[in-house]
Coordinates of C-alpha atoms in Angstrom, one line a residue:
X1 CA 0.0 0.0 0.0
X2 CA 0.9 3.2 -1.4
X3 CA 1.2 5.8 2.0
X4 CA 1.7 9.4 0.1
X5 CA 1.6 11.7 3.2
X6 CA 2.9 10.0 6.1
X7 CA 2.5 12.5 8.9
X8 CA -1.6 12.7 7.6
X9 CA -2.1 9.2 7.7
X10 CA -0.9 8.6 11.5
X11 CA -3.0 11.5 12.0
X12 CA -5.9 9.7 10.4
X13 CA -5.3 6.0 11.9
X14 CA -5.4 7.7 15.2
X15 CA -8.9 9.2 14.7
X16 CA -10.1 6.4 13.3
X17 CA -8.0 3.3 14.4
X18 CA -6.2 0.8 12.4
X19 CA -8.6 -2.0 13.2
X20 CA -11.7 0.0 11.8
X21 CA -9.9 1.3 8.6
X22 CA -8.7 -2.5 8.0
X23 CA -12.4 -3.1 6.8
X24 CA -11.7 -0.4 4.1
X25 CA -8.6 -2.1 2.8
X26 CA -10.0 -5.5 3.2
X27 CA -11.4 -5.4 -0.4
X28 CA -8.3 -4.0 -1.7
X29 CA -6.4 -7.5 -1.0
X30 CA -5.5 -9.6 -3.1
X31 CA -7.6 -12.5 -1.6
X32 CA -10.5 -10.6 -0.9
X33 CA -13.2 -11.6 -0.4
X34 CA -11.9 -14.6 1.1
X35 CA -12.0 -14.2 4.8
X36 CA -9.9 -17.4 6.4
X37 CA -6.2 -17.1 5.7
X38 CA -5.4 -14.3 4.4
X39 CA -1.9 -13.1 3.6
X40 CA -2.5 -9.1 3.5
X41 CA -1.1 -8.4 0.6
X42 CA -2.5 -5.9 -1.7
X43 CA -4.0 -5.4 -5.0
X44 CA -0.9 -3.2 -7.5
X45 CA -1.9 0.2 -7.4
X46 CA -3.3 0.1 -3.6
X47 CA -3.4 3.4 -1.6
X48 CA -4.1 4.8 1.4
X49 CA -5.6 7.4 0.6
X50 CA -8.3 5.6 -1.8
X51 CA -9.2 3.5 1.7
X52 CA -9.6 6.2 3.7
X53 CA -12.2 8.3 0.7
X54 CA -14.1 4.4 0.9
X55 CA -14.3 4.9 4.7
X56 CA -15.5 8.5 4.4
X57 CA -18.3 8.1 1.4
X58 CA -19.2 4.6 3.7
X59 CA -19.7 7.0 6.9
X60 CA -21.6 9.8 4.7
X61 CA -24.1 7.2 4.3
X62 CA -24.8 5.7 7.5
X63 CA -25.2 9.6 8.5
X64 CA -27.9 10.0 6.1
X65 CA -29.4 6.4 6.4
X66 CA -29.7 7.0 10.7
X67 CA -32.0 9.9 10.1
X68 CA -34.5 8.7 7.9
X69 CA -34.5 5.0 10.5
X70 CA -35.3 6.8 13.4
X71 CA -38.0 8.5 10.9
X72 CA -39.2 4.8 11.0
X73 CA -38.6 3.7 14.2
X74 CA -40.7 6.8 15.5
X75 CA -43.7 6.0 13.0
X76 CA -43.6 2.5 13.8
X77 CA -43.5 3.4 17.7
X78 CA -46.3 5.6 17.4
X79 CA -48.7 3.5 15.3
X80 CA -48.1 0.8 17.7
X81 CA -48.6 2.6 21.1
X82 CA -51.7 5.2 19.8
X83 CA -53.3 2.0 18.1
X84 CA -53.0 -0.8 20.6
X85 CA -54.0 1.9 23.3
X86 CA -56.9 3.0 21.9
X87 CA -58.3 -0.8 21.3
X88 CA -57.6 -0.7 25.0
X89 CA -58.7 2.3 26.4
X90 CA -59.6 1.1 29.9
X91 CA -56.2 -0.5 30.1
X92 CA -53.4 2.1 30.2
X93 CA -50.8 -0.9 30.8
X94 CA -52.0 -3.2 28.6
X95 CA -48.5 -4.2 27.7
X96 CA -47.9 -6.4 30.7
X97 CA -51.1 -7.8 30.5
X98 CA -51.6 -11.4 30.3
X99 CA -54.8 -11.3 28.2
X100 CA -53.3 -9.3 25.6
X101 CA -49.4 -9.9 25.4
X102 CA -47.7 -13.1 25.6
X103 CA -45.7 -14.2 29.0
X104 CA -42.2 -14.4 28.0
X105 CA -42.3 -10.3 26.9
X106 CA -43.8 -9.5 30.0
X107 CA -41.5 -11.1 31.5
X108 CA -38.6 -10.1 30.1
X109 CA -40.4 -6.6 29.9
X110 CA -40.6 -6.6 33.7
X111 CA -37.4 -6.7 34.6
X112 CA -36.0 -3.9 31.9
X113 CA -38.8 -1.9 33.9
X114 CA -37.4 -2.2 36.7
X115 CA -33.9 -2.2 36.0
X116 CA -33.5 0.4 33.6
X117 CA -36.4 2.1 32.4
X118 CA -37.9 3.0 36.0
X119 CA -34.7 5.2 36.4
X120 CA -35.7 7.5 33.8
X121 CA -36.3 10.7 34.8
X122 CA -39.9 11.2 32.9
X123 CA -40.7 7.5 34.4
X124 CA -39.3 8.3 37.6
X125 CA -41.4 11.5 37.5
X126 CA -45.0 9.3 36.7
X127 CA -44.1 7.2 39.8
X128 CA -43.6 9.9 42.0
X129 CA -46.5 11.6 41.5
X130 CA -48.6 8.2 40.9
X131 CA -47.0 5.9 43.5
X132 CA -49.8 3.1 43.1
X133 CA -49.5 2.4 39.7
X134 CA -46.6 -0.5 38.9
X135 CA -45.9 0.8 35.6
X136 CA -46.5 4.2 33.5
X137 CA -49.3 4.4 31.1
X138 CA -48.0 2.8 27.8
X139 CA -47.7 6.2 26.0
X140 CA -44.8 6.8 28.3
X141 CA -43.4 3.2 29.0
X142 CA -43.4 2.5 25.3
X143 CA -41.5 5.4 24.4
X144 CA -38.2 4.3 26.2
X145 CA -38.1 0.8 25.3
X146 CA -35.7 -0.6 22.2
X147 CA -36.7 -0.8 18.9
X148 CA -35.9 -4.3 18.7
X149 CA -38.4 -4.6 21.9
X150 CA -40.9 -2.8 20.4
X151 CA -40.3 -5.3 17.0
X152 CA -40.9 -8.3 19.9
X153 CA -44.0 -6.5 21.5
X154 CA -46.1 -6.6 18.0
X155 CA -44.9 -10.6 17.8
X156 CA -46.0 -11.5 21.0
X157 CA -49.6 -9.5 20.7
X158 CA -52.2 -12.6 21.0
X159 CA -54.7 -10.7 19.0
X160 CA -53.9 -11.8 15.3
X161 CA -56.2 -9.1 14.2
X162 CA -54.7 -6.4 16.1
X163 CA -51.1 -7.5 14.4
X164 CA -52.4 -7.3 11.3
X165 CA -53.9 -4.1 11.4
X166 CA -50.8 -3.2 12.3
X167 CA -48.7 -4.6 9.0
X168 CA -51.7 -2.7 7.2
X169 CA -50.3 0.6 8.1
X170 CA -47.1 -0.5 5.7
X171 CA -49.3 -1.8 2.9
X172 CA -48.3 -5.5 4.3
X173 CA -50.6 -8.7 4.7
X174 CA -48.4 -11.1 6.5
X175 CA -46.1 -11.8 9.4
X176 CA -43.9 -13.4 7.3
X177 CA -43.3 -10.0 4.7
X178 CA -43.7 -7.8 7.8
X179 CA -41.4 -9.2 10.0
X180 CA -38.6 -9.7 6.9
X181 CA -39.4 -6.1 6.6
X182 CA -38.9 -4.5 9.7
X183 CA -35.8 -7.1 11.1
X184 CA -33.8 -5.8 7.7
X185 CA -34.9 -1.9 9.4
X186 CA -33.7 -3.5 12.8
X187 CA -30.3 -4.3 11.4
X188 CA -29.4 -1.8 9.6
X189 CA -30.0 0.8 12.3
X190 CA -27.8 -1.6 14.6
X191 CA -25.6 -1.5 12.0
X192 CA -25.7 2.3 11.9
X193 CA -26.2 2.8 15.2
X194 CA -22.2 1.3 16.3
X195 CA -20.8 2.5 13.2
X196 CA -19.7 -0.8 11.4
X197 CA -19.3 -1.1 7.5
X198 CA -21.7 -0.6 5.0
X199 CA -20.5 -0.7 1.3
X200 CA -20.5 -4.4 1.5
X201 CA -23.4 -5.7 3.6
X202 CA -24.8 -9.1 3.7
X203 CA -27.8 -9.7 5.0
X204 CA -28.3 -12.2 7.9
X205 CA -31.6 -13.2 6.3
X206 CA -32.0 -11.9 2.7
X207 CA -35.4 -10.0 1.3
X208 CA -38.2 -11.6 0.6
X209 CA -39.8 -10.3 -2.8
X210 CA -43.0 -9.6 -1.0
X211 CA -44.4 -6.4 -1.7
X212 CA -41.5 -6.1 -4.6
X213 CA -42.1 -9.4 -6.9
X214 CA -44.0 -7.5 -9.4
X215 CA -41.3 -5.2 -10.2
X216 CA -38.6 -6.9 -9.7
X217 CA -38.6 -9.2 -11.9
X218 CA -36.3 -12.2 -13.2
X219 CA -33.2 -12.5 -10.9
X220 CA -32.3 -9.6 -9.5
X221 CA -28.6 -11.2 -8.6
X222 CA -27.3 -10.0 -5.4
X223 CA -30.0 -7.5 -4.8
X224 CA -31.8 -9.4 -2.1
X225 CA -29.1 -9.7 0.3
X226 CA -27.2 -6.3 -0.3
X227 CA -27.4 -2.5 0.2
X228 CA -29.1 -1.9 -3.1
X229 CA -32.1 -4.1 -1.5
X230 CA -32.1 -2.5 2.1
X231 CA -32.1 0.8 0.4
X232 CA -35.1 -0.8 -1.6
X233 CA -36.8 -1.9 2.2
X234 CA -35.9 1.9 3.4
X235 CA -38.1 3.8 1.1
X236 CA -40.1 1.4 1.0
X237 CA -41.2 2.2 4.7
X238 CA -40.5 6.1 3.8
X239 CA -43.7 5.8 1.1
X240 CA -45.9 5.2 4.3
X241 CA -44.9 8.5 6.0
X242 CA -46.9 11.7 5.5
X243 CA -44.9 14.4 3.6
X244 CA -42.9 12.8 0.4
X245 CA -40.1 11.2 1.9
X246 CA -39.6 8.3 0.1
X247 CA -39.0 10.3 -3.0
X248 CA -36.8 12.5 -1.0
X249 CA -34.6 10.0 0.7
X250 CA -33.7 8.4 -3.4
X251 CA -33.0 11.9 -4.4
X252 CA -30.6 12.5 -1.3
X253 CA -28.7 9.0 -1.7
X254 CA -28.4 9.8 -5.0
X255 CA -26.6 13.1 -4.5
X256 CA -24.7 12.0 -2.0
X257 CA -23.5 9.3 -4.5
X258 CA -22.5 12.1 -6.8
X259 CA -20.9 14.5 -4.3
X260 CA -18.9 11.8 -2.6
X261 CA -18.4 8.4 -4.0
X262 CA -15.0 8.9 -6.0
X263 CA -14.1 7.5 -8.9
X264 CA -11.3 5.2 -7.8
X265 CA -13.5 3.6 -5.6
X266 CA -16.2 3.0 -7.9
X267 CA -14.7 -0.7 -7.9
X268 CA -16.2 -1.0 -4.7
X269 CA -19.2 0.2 -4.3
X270 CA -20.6 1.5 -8.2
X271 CA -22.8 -1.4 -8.0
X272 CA -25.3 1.4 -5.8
X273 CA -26.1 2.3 -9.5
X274 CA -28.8 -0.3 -9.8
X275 CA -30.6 0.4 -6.9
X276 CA -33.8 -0.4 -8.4
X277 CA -35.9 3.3 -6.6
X278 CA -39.6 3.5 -6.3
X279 CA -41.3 6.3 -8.1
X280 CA -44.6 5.7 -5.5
X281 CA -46.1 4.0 -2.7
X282 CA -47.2 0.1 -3.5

């Protein structure tokens, strides 16, 4: 590897670590992508300074990818807590209760109660002035739990009818699409979230065609277990928000593709051309 300014590189590798810019240079081996046994050694022409503009367009994009997520994860929160609460209206803590949610998320929801949500200072507030009640009303409690738990919550609702109106609000039919869906949402805002990799993302479970079978059509290669299909899934969810955000969010990844993807390391990640965009809801 090619190091042209020397004094500006162990400036950089100190802000950003060797470890973490090693997933940047990874592709530039000659091995890649072959993980097990590799020897390091780099494709002719390898520079530093090409890894580090890979790292920099690669954390552009998880910037602009976290703030349309927590769009999600708020509208997702809210539908959930304003629409299981008003099917429940005489139940303010209907989330710990037997007849509605299943045991092993009450359970489990119990004890983050106690142990970490009860400490909030909004919580801790409720209680204070509302000793007798074990929990606070679900409009509160709901708002400081994960999104991950709030993905478990909707599983364990007994009330298949009440699920389902719920995967209605995103155009969906079934668990099986819905859940795909929203655990693609989940792990890409971990993903985001603690900063790790993006230009080459492989999906634990790939996309199901679902909601995109009609047009997508013929094999769509790679697509349903890389970036181009969880920026598909993004906008997807985006076409269900008021305003116009799903067209927005396309037109922002695409200039941000423009601005900042280089050419030298088109190599890597020019296969973002054929994202395959929505022009409208389905």
């Amino acid at each position: 590897m090619s190091i042209g300014d020397e004094t500006r590189a162990r400036e950089i590798l100190l802000d950003v670590g060797y470890y973490r810019l090693g997933f940047y240079w990874f592709p530039l081996e000659k091995s890649y992508p072959k993980k097990d046994e590799r020897n390091h050694i780099f494709k002719d022409g390898t520079s530093f300074d090409k890894c580090v503009r890979l790292y920099e367009f690669d954390k552009k994009l998880r910037h602009l990818l976290s703030a349309y997520l927590h769009d999600i994860e708020v509208n997702l929160r809210t539908k959930v807590i304003y629409h299981v609460s008003n099917k429940h209206k005489d139940n303010p803590f209907w989330f710990a209760d037997g007849d509605i949610v299943m045991a092993p998320f009450i359970s489990s929801f119990q004890k983050k109660y106690h142990e970490e949500i009860k400490h909030n200072d909004v919580i801790a507030r409720h209680h204070a002035k509302h000793p007798e009640d074990q929990y606070a009303p679900s409009w509160k409690s709901l708002e400081y739990i994960s999104f991950g738990d709030m993905i478990r919550l909707i599983d364990n609702l007994k009330d298949t009818t009440t699920k389902k109106e719920l995967y209605a609000f995103y155009g969906l039919t079934d668990e099986q699409t819905f859940s795909n869906y929203i655990e693609i949402i989940r792990q890409i805002r971990n993903i985001c979230a603690h900063g790790h990799p993006l230009f080459d993302l492989k999906l634990y479970k790939s996309l199901r065609a679902g909601k995109f079978k009609k047009i997508l059509k013929g094999d769509q290669g790679t697509l349903w277990s890389n970036m181009n299909g969880v920026l598909l899934v993004i906008q997807y969810f985006l076409f269900y928000q008021s305003g116009a955000k799903g067209v927005e969010f396309s037109k922002e990844v695409k200039h941000l593709m423009n601005k900042h993807r280089k050419e030298d390391i088109m190599d890597i990640v020019g296969y973002l051309n054929n994202v395959p965009w929505l022009e409208e809801k389905l």
